[in-house]
Amino acid sequence: MTGAPSETKTTQSAEEVVASLSLEEKARLTSGADFWNTAAIEHAGIPSILLTDGPHGVRKQALSADHLGLADSVPATCFPPAVAMGSTFDPALLERVGTALGEEARAEGVAVLLGPGVNIKRSPLCGRNFEYLSEDPVLSGVLGSALVRGLQSTGVAASLKHFAANNQETDRLRVSADIDDRPLREIYLRAFQRVVTSEQPETVMCSYNRINGVYSSENPWLLNRVLREEWGFRGLVVSDWGAVNDRVAGIAAGLDLEMPSSGGRSEAKLIDAVRNEELPESVVDVAATRVVRLVQHAQAARRADAGYDVDRHHDLAREVAARSMVLLKNEGDLLPLQKGSSIAVIGEFALTPRYQGAGSSLINPTRLDNALDELRAQLGDGVVSFAPGFAIEGSAVDDKALLAEAASAAAGADIAVVFLGLPASAESEGFDRETLRLPEPQLAVLDAVISANPRTVVVISNGGVVQLASFADRVPAILEGWLLGQAGGSATADVLTGLAEPGGRLAETIPLRLEDTPAFLDFPGENGHVRYGEGLFVGYRWYDAREAPVQYPFGHGLGYTTFDYSGLSIAADDAGITVRLTIANTGSRPGRDVVQVYAGVAGSTVTRAPRELRAFASIQLDAGERREIQLDIRREDLAYWDTRVARWVVESGRYTLDVGASSRDIRLQGSVDIAGDPIRVPLSPDSTIGEVLRDPIASAIIQQAMAQSMGADTVSAVLSDPGMLKMMESFPIGRIADFPGSGFDADQIAGLIAAANAQASS
Ligand code: BGC
């Protein structure tokens, strides 16, 4: 496939171009021309450029346009959606996907591909979890960076989305995500921060929702302060489609480009605001300049001969799909299927795969594999029987004939492989799920199959996690297949037959019940607000802190071989922590494992999860091979957000490092002492006596003054009485002034505190 968009070159800088434009023209540039294109200003040599979805393929619409995945788009490779890619834990692999996406976008003349999405999976009920990578910010950040790196290596711009805190679909265009500072920084913004600071995506897409009451599209704190000033973002902020609430407030807050077109209404508002002196023209200039810069970048990246190899990309989609599947359970090594065994394939999904989620990310695939045909091709037609079992969108357990056919197919085979999953109507952009349960007709078929043949393998297709508790103990093998893109059918066959390893590990916890999940009590909120009451304890952080049982923990996944970890050594320096260990493939097949390093701080002075993922590596080893590997933890990834000084702080102390094959399968443990960042919180009369006494400078000054006014003996009697001290510790020091006989008035205390602060900062 090739595309040859027209080339227009300009030698002027974006600032020079914008300086030559009228206010009307500049305002026009800051809104789309239509659904997918930016506005052109021909006399100034500014062509329009094309933005399209994203994220796991190119959705270039040919005729009618929409952002709901309704109208068809040109064929493009449908790579596995983010839910699958997250499970690979493999940035090198995702960089290749990013590059392939860029090649396809370039061939279609697409300047900006709208993705990746790095929002955190807060609740498994979020209808759009299939578009997000993980419940963990380091994993989302590392993998999101890889996708952006690959994509932008082709000159196509990424659009990192949805910035920020878009963690549910319910009321998504209005809801306020009410989040405390620490979880906001440490969980919900952290992946964005990593991608922005390490890859400089050309664009960031602001989310629909509000954060702590303010729309992302008009949030100066989010767009100007955090994104640009703190993180150094140099690109353009584009609105999510229809996210603009108040265009004038938005542009002042740092929202450069509104999409899609507002039909001229937003431009008129901007022009009026400038003329009425409510908005400085320089603000419009800045936004227009960023648009022109993006257009120039796109022009420079265009290739008249751009094309891509459809077959090669299909093969890559197949490789990634196999690497995404998570083998949750494999008792008695039932998998891989042995050649010669007779197999009953049951479940409509084997023939009609569910391979991507619904909504704006819907890709029109260049081809579509199904597992049944591929299994027959690999195992031989004669040994594979098929029974559909259920209708994918069926809701009642009423088709007795289908059920009986499935049971008899299972009874007549050595092994039954049952394909279950969520129908498209159960999860989509635009609404959240109501339950984690699989549809009842499917569970009824599974029951019938298990009764007919206990040697049953379950393969599931789902964009968000489903409850497995009702059958996990009754089947020997479960393969979590997520949504695997257009080559998912062949990749599933590859994994079932052992042609490929099931390379995936869980990027999100599979809970036992919905009621156990961290956000259960306040998802999706009410009356326009959703309170993130679980705070920092998202995903495995929650279950680990509560020592609560889960179905399968974060990071879990089996292969067809076994690995041994040994020889842990840990060193720390100014850059962070270096972890070394030896990993050995102790089985008889080549295989891949994902080594995970979690860190915790024993006796931390701040609230923390027991362990947090800080580094990981996906390692391929031949049978019997052993290798020393090194994993690096960046010092900044050890930091917590200190709300007292409003900045990242690395705490001093002993850091425990758990190295394992999941957050609950820790194989090696060690620790290292870290010298933290100096931090002194300025004291005030509101500081407690305990806080003052813990500050060496203030403590000395206050004790000396107290000794003078109350007598040294009284002071030492008070300070050496542990009970008394404990009781007084929580007392704000300024309140002493109100006590009879304290010997201090409010001004004196304020003076002493000011002296301590001055001495500390000198
Ligand atoms: C989605 C975005 C998407 C945009 C354009 C919106 O509804 O939230 O993710 O990129 O539409 O289709």
Short mmCIF file of N, CA, C and O in Angstrom, two decimals, residues 680-761:
data_model
loop_
_atom_site.label_atom_id
_atom_site.label_comp_id
_atom_site.label_asym_id
_atom_site.label_seq_id
_atom_site.Cartn_x
_atom_site.Cartn_y
_atom_site.Cartn_z
N ARG A 680 13.33 19.98 54.10
CA ARG A 680 12.97 20.63 55.36
C ARG A 680 11.70 21.42 55.12
O ARG A 680 11.64 22.28 54.25
N VAL A 681 10.70 21.09 55.87
CA VAL A 681 9.43 21.79 55.73
C VAL A 681 9.49 23.01 56.62
O VAL A 681 9.72 22.89 57.82
N PRO A 682 9.35 24.22 56.07
CA PRO A 682 9.39 25.41 56.93
C PRO A 682 8.37 25.29 58.05
O PRO A 682 7.24 24.85 57.82
N LEU A 683 8.79 25.65 59.26
CA LEU A 683 7.87 25.55 60.40
C LEU A 683 7.04 26.82 60.51
O LEU A 683 7.39 27.86 59.96
N SER A 684 5.93 26.70 61.22
CA SER A 684 5.07 27.85 61.46
C SER A 684 4.46 27.68 62.84
O SER A 684 4.61 26.61 63.45
N PRO A 685 3.76 28.69 63.35
CA PRO A 685 3.11 28.51 64.66
C PRO A 685 2.11 27.36 64.65
O PRO A 685 1.73 26.85 65.70
N ASP A 686 1.70 26.92 63.45
CA ASP A 686 0.79 25.76 63.37
C ASP A 686 1.52 24.43 63.47
O ASP A 686 0.88 23.37 63.57
N SER A 687 2.84 24.46 63.36
CA SER A 687 3.59 23.20 63.49
C SER A 687 3.41 22.67 64.91
O SER A 687 3.34 23.44 65.87
N THR A 688 3.35 21.36 65.01
CA THR A 688 3.15 20.78 66.35
C THR A 688 4.45 20.82 67.15
O THR A 688 5.55 20.92 66.58
N ILE A 689 4.30 20.64 68.44
CA ILE A 689 5.50 20.59 69.30
C ILE A 689 6.39 19.42 68.86
O ILE A 689 7.61 19.53 68.80
N GLY A 690 5.76 18.33 68.48
CA GLY A 690 6.53 17.17 67.99
C GLY A 690 7.34 17.54 66.76
O GLY A 690 8.52 17.21 66.66
N GLU A 691 6.72 18.24 65.82
CA GLU A 691 7.44 18.63 64.59
C GLU A 691 8.59 19.58 64.92
O GLU A 691 9.69 19.47 64.36
N VAL A 692 8.34 20.48 65.85
CA VAL A 692 9.39 21.43 66.21
C VAL A 692 10.55 20.70 66.88
O VAL A 692 11.72 20.93 66.56
N LEU A 693 10.23 19.76 67.76
CA LEU A 693 11.30 19.05 68.47
C LEU A 693 12.10 18.14 67.55
O LEU A 693 13.27 17.87 67.78
N ARG A 694 11.46 17.68 66.47
CA ARG A 694 12.19 16.81 65.53
C ARG A 694 13.11 17.61 64.60
O ARG A 694 13.93 17.06 63.92
N ASP A 695 12.91 18.92 64.57
CA ASP A 695 13.76 19.76 63.72
C ASP A 695 14.93 20.25 64.57
O ASP A 695 14.74 20.99 65.54
N PRO A 696 16.17 19.81 64.28
CA PRO A 696 17.27 20.09 65.21
C PRO A 696 17.46 21.58 65.49
O PRO A 696 17.69 21.99 66.63
N ILE A 697 17.32 22.40 64.45
CA ILE A 697 17.58 23.85 64.65
C ILE A 697 16.48 24.45 65.50
O ILE A 697 16.74 25.12 66.53
N ALA A 698 15.24 24.22 65.13
CA ALA A 698 14.12 24.81 65.87
C ALA A 698 14.08 24.27 67.29
O ALA A 698 13.82 25.02 68.26
N SER A 699 14.38 23.00 67.43
CA SER A 699 14.33 22.38 68.75
C SER A 699 15.31 23.08 69.70
O SER A 699 14.97 23.41 70.84
N ALA A 700 16.52 23.33 69.20
CA ALA A 700 17.53 23.98 70.04
C ALA A 700 17.07 25.40 70.42
O ALA A 700 17.16 25.81 71.60
N ILE A 701 16.57 26.14 69.46
CA ILE A 701 16.16 27.52 69.71
C ILE A 701 15.00 27.57 70.72
O ILE A 701 15.02 28.32 71.70
N ILE A 702 14.03 26.72 70.52
CA ILE A 702 12.84 26.75 71.39
C ILE A 702 13.21 26.28 72.81
O ILE A 702 12.80 26.86 73.80
N GLN A 703 14.02 25.22 72.87
CA GLN A 703 14.37 24.71 74.21
C GLN A 703 15.14 25.75 75.01
O GLN A 703 14.94 25.90 76.21
N GLN A 704 15.99 26.47 74.31
CA GLN A 704 16.77 27.50 75.00
C GLN A 704 15.84 28.61 75.52
O GLN A 704 15.93 29.05 76.67
N ALA A 705 14.89 29.03 74.66
CA ALA A 705 13.96 30.08 75.07
C ALA A 705 13.08 29.61 76.22
O ALA A 705 12.82 30.35 77.18
N MET A 706 12.65 28.34 76.14
CA MET A 706 11.80 27.82 77.22
C MET A 706 12.57 27.76 78.53
O MET A 706 12.05 28.07 79.60
N ALA A 707 13.82 27.35 78.44
CA ALA A 707 14.64 27.26 79.66
C ALA A 707 14.75 28.64 80.31
O ALA A 707 14.71 28.77 81.54
N GLN A 708 14.87 29.66 79.46
CA GLN A 708 15.00 31.02 80.02
C GLN A 708 13.71 31.45 80.71
O GLN A 708 13.74 32.05 81.78
N SER A 709 12.57 31.15 80.10
CA SER A 709 11.33 31.67 80.69
C SER A 709 10.76 30.74 81.77
O SER A 709 10.15 31.17 82.71
N MET A 710 10.96 29.42 81.63
CA MET A 710 10.33 28.51 82.59
C MET A 710 11.33 27.88 83.55
O MET A 710 10.93 27.21 84.50
N GLY A 711 12.57 28.01 83.25
CA GLY A 711 13.59 27.37 84.06
C GLY A 711 14.00 26.04 83.43
O GLY A 711 13.15 25.27 82.97
N ALA A 712 15.32 25.81 83.45
CA ALA A 712 15.86 24.63 82.77
C ALA A 712 15.32 23.33 83.37
O ALA A 712 15.06 22.36 82.66
N ASP A 713 15.12 23.32 84.69
CA ASP A 713 14.67 22.08 85.32
C ASP A 713 13.27 21.69 84.86
O ASP A 713 12.99 20.52 84.58
N THR A 714 12.37 22.71 84.80
CA THR A 714 11.00 22.41 84.36
C THR A 714 11.03 21.84 82.95
O THR A 714 10.37 20.85 82.63
N VAL A 715 11.80 22.49 82.08
CA VAL A 715 11.86 22.04 80.68
C VAL A 715 12.38 20.61 80.61
O VAL A 715 11.80 19.75 79.96
N SER A 716 13.45 20.36 81.34
CA SER A 716 14.00 19.01 81.23
C SER A 716 13.05 17.99 81.85
O SER A 716 12.92 16.87 81.37
N ALA A 717 12.28 18.38 82.90
CA ALA A 717 11.30 17.45 83.48
C ALA A 717 10.22 17.09 82.46
O ALA A 717 9.85 15.93 82.29
N VAL A 718 9.76 18.12 81.71
CA VAL A 718 8.71 17.87 80.72
C VAL A 718 9.23 16.99 79.59
O VAL A 718 8.61 16.00 79.19
N LEU A 719 10.43 17.37 79.12
CA LEU A 719 10.94 16.67 77.93
C LEU A 719 11.39 15.25 78.24
O LEU A 719 11.49 14.41 77.34
N SER A 720 11.70 14.98 79.50
CA SER A 720 12.17 13.62 79.77
C SER A 720 11.03 12.71 80.25
O SER A 720 11.27 11.55 80.55
N ASP A 721 9.84 13.24 80.32
CA ASP A 721 8.70 12.39 80.69
C ASP A 721 8.01 11.90 79.41
O ASP A 721 7.31 12.66 78.74
N PRO A 722 8.21 10.63 79.06
CA PRO A 722 7.70 10.17 77.76
C PRO A 722 6.19 10.34 77.63
O PRO A 722 5.68 10.71 76.56
N GLY A 723 5.46 10.09 78.72
CA GLY A 723 3.99 10.20 78.66
C GLY A 723 3.58 11.63 78.37
O GLY A 723 2.77 11.91 77.48
N MET A 724 4.20 12.53 79.11
CA MET A 724 3.89 13.95 78.95
C MET A 724 4.24 14.41 77.52
O MET A 724 3.47 15.10 76.86
N LEU A 725 5.41 13.98 77.09
CA LEU A 725 5.88 14.38 75.76
C LEU A 725 4.92 13.90 74.68
O LEU A 725 4.53 14.64 73.77
N LYS A 726 4.46 12.66 74.81
CA LYS A 726 3.56 12.08 73.82
C LYS A 726 2.26 12.87 73.77
O LYS A 726 1.69 13.13 72.70
N MET A 727 1.82 13.27 74.99
CA MET A 727 0.55 13.99 75.07
C MET A 727 0.68 15.37 74.41
O MET A 727 -0.22 15.85 73.74
N MET A 728 1.86 15.99 74.63
CA MET A 728 2.02 17.37 74.13
C MET A 728 2.40 17.43 72.65
O MET A 728 2.27 18.47 72.02
N GLU A 729 2.91 16.31 72.15
CA GLU A 729 3.48 16.32 70.80
C GLU A 729 2.55 16.88 69.72
O GLU A 729 2.98 17.54 68.79
N SER A 730 1.27 16.58 69.85
CA SER A 730 0.34 16.95 68.78
C SER A 730 -0.17 18.39 68.93
O SER A 730 -0.97 18.85 68.14
N PHE A 731 0.33 19.09 69.91
CA PHE A 731 -0.14 20.45 70.18
C PHE A 731 0.54 21.46 69.25
O PHE A 731 1.76 21.55 69.26
N PRO A 732 -0.20 22.25 68.48
CA PRO A 732 0.47 23.28 67.69
C PRO A 732 1.20 24.25 68.61
O PRO A 732 0.63 24.71 69.61
N ILE A 733 2.43 24.56 68.27
CA ILE A 733 3.25 25.35 69.19
C ILE A 733 2.68 26.74 69.43
O ILE A 733 2.80 27.30 70.52
N GLY A 734 1.97 27.27 68.42
CA GLY A 734 1.39 28.61 68.56
C GLY A 734 0.33 28.68 69.65
O GLY A 734 0.08 29.73 70.22
N ARG A 735 -0.27 27.55 69.94
CA ARG A 735 -1.34 27.55 70.96
C ARG A 735 -0.78 27.75 72.37
O ARG A 735 -1.52 28.10 73.28
N ILE A 736 0.51 27.49 72.54
CA ILE A 736 1.10 27.66 73.87
C ILE A 736 0.89 29.08 74.37
O ILE A 736 0.71 29.32 75.56
N ALA A 737 0.90 30.00 73.38
CA ALA A 737 0.77 31.41 73.75
C ALA A 737 -0.52 31.66 74.52
O ALA A 737 -0.60 32.57 75.34
N ASP A 738 -1.52 30.86 74.28
CA ASP A 738 -2.80 31.08 74.94
C ASP A 738 -2.85 30.46 76.33
O ASP A 738 -3.82 30.62 77.05
N PHE A 739 -1.81 29.70 76.67
CA PHE A 739 -1.86 29.03 77.97
C PHE A 739 -1.34 29.93 79.09
O PHE A 739 -0.29 30.55 78.95
N PRO A 740 -2.06 29.95 80.25
CA PRO A 740 -1.56 30.75 81.36
C PRO A 740 -0.20 30.20 81.82
O PRO A 740 -0.02 28.98 81.87
N GLY A 741 0.72 31.07 82.06
CA GLY A 741 2.02 30.68 82.59
C GLY A 741 2.96 30.08 81.58
O GLY A 741 3.99 29.53 81.95
N SER A 742 2.61 30.13 80.30
CA SER A 742 3.51 29.54 79.31
C SER A 742 4.80 30.35 79.19
O SER A 742 5.84 29.84 78.81
N GLY A 743 4.71 31.63 79.53
CA GLY A 743 5.91 32.47 79.44
C GLY A 743 6.14 33.02 78.05
O GLY A 743 7.13 33.73 77.82
N PHE A 744 5.24 32.72 77.07
CA PHE A 744 5.42 33.21 75.70
C PHE A 744 4.13 33.87 75.23
O PHE A 744 3.04 33.43 75.59
N ASP A 745 4.27 34.90 74.40
CA ASP A 745 3.08 35.36 73.69
C ASP A 745 3.21 34.97 72.21
O ASP A 745 4.25 34.47 71.77
N ALA A 746 2.12 35.19 71.46
CA ALA A 746 2.08 34.71 70.07
C ALA A 746 3.21 35.30 69.23
O ALA A 746 3.82 34.61 68.41
N ASP A 747 3.51 36.57 69.45
CA ASP A 747 4.58 37.22 68.66
C ASP A 747 5.93 36.59 68.95
O ASP A 747 6.74 36.39 68.04
N GLN A 748 6.15 36.27 70.21
CA GLN A 748 7.46 35.67 70.56
C GLN A 748 7.62 34.30 69.87
O GLN A 748 8.67 33.99 69.31
N ILE A 749 6.54 33.54 69.91
CA ILE A 749 6.63 32.21 69.27
C ILE A 749 6.86 32.36 67.77
O ILE A 749 7.74 31.70 67.19
N ALA A 750 6.11 33.27 67.16
CA ALA A 750 6.30 33.49 65.72
C ALA A 750 7.74 33.91 65.43
O ALA A 750 8.35 33.47 64.45
N GLY A 751 8.31 34.74 66.33
CA GLY A 751 9.69 35.20 66.14
C GLY A 751 10.68 34.07 66.23
O GLY A 751 11.62 33.96 65.43
N LEU A 752 10.48 33.19 67.21
CA LEU A 752 11.40 32.06 67.38
C LEU A 752 11.35 31.12 66.17
O LEU A 752 12.39 30.65 65.68
N ILE A 753 10.13 30.89 65.71
CA ILE A 753 9.98 30.00 64.55
C ILE A 753 10.63 30.63 63.31
O ILE A 753 11.33 29.96 62.54
N ALA A 754 10.41 31.93 63.15
CA ALA A 754 11.03 32.61 62.00
C ALA A 754 12.54 32.53 62.08
O ALA A 754 13.24 32.31 61.07
N ALA A 755 13.07 32.67 63.30
CA ALA A 755 14.54 32.60 63.46
C ALA A 755 15.04 31.21 63.07
O ALA A 755 16.07 31.06 62.39
N ALA A 756 14.29 30.19 63.49
CA ALA A 756 14.70 28.81 63.15
C ALA A 756 14.66 28.61 61.64
O ALA A 756 15.59 28.04 61.04
N ASN A 757 13.61 29.10 60.99
CA ASN A 757 13.51 28.95 59.53
C ASN A 757 14.66 29.67 58.83
O ASN A 757 15.24 29.15 57.87
N ALA A 758 14.97 30.87 59.33
CA ALA A 758 16.04 31.65 58.68
C ALA A 758 17.37 30.93 58.83
O ALA A 758 18.15 30.82 57.87
N GLN A 759 17.62 30.42 60.03
CA GLN A 759 18.90 29.72 60.26
C GLN A 759 19.00 28.48 59.37
O GLN A 759 20.05 28.18 58.81
N ALA A 760 17.88 27.77 59.24
CA ALA A 760 17.89 26.55 58.44
C ALA A 760 18.14 26.83 56.97
O ALA A 760 18.75 26.04 56.26
N SER A 761 17.65 27.95 56.48
CA SER A 761 17.83 28.20 55.04
C SER A 761 19.09 29.02 54.75
O SER A 761 19.35 29.36 53.60
#
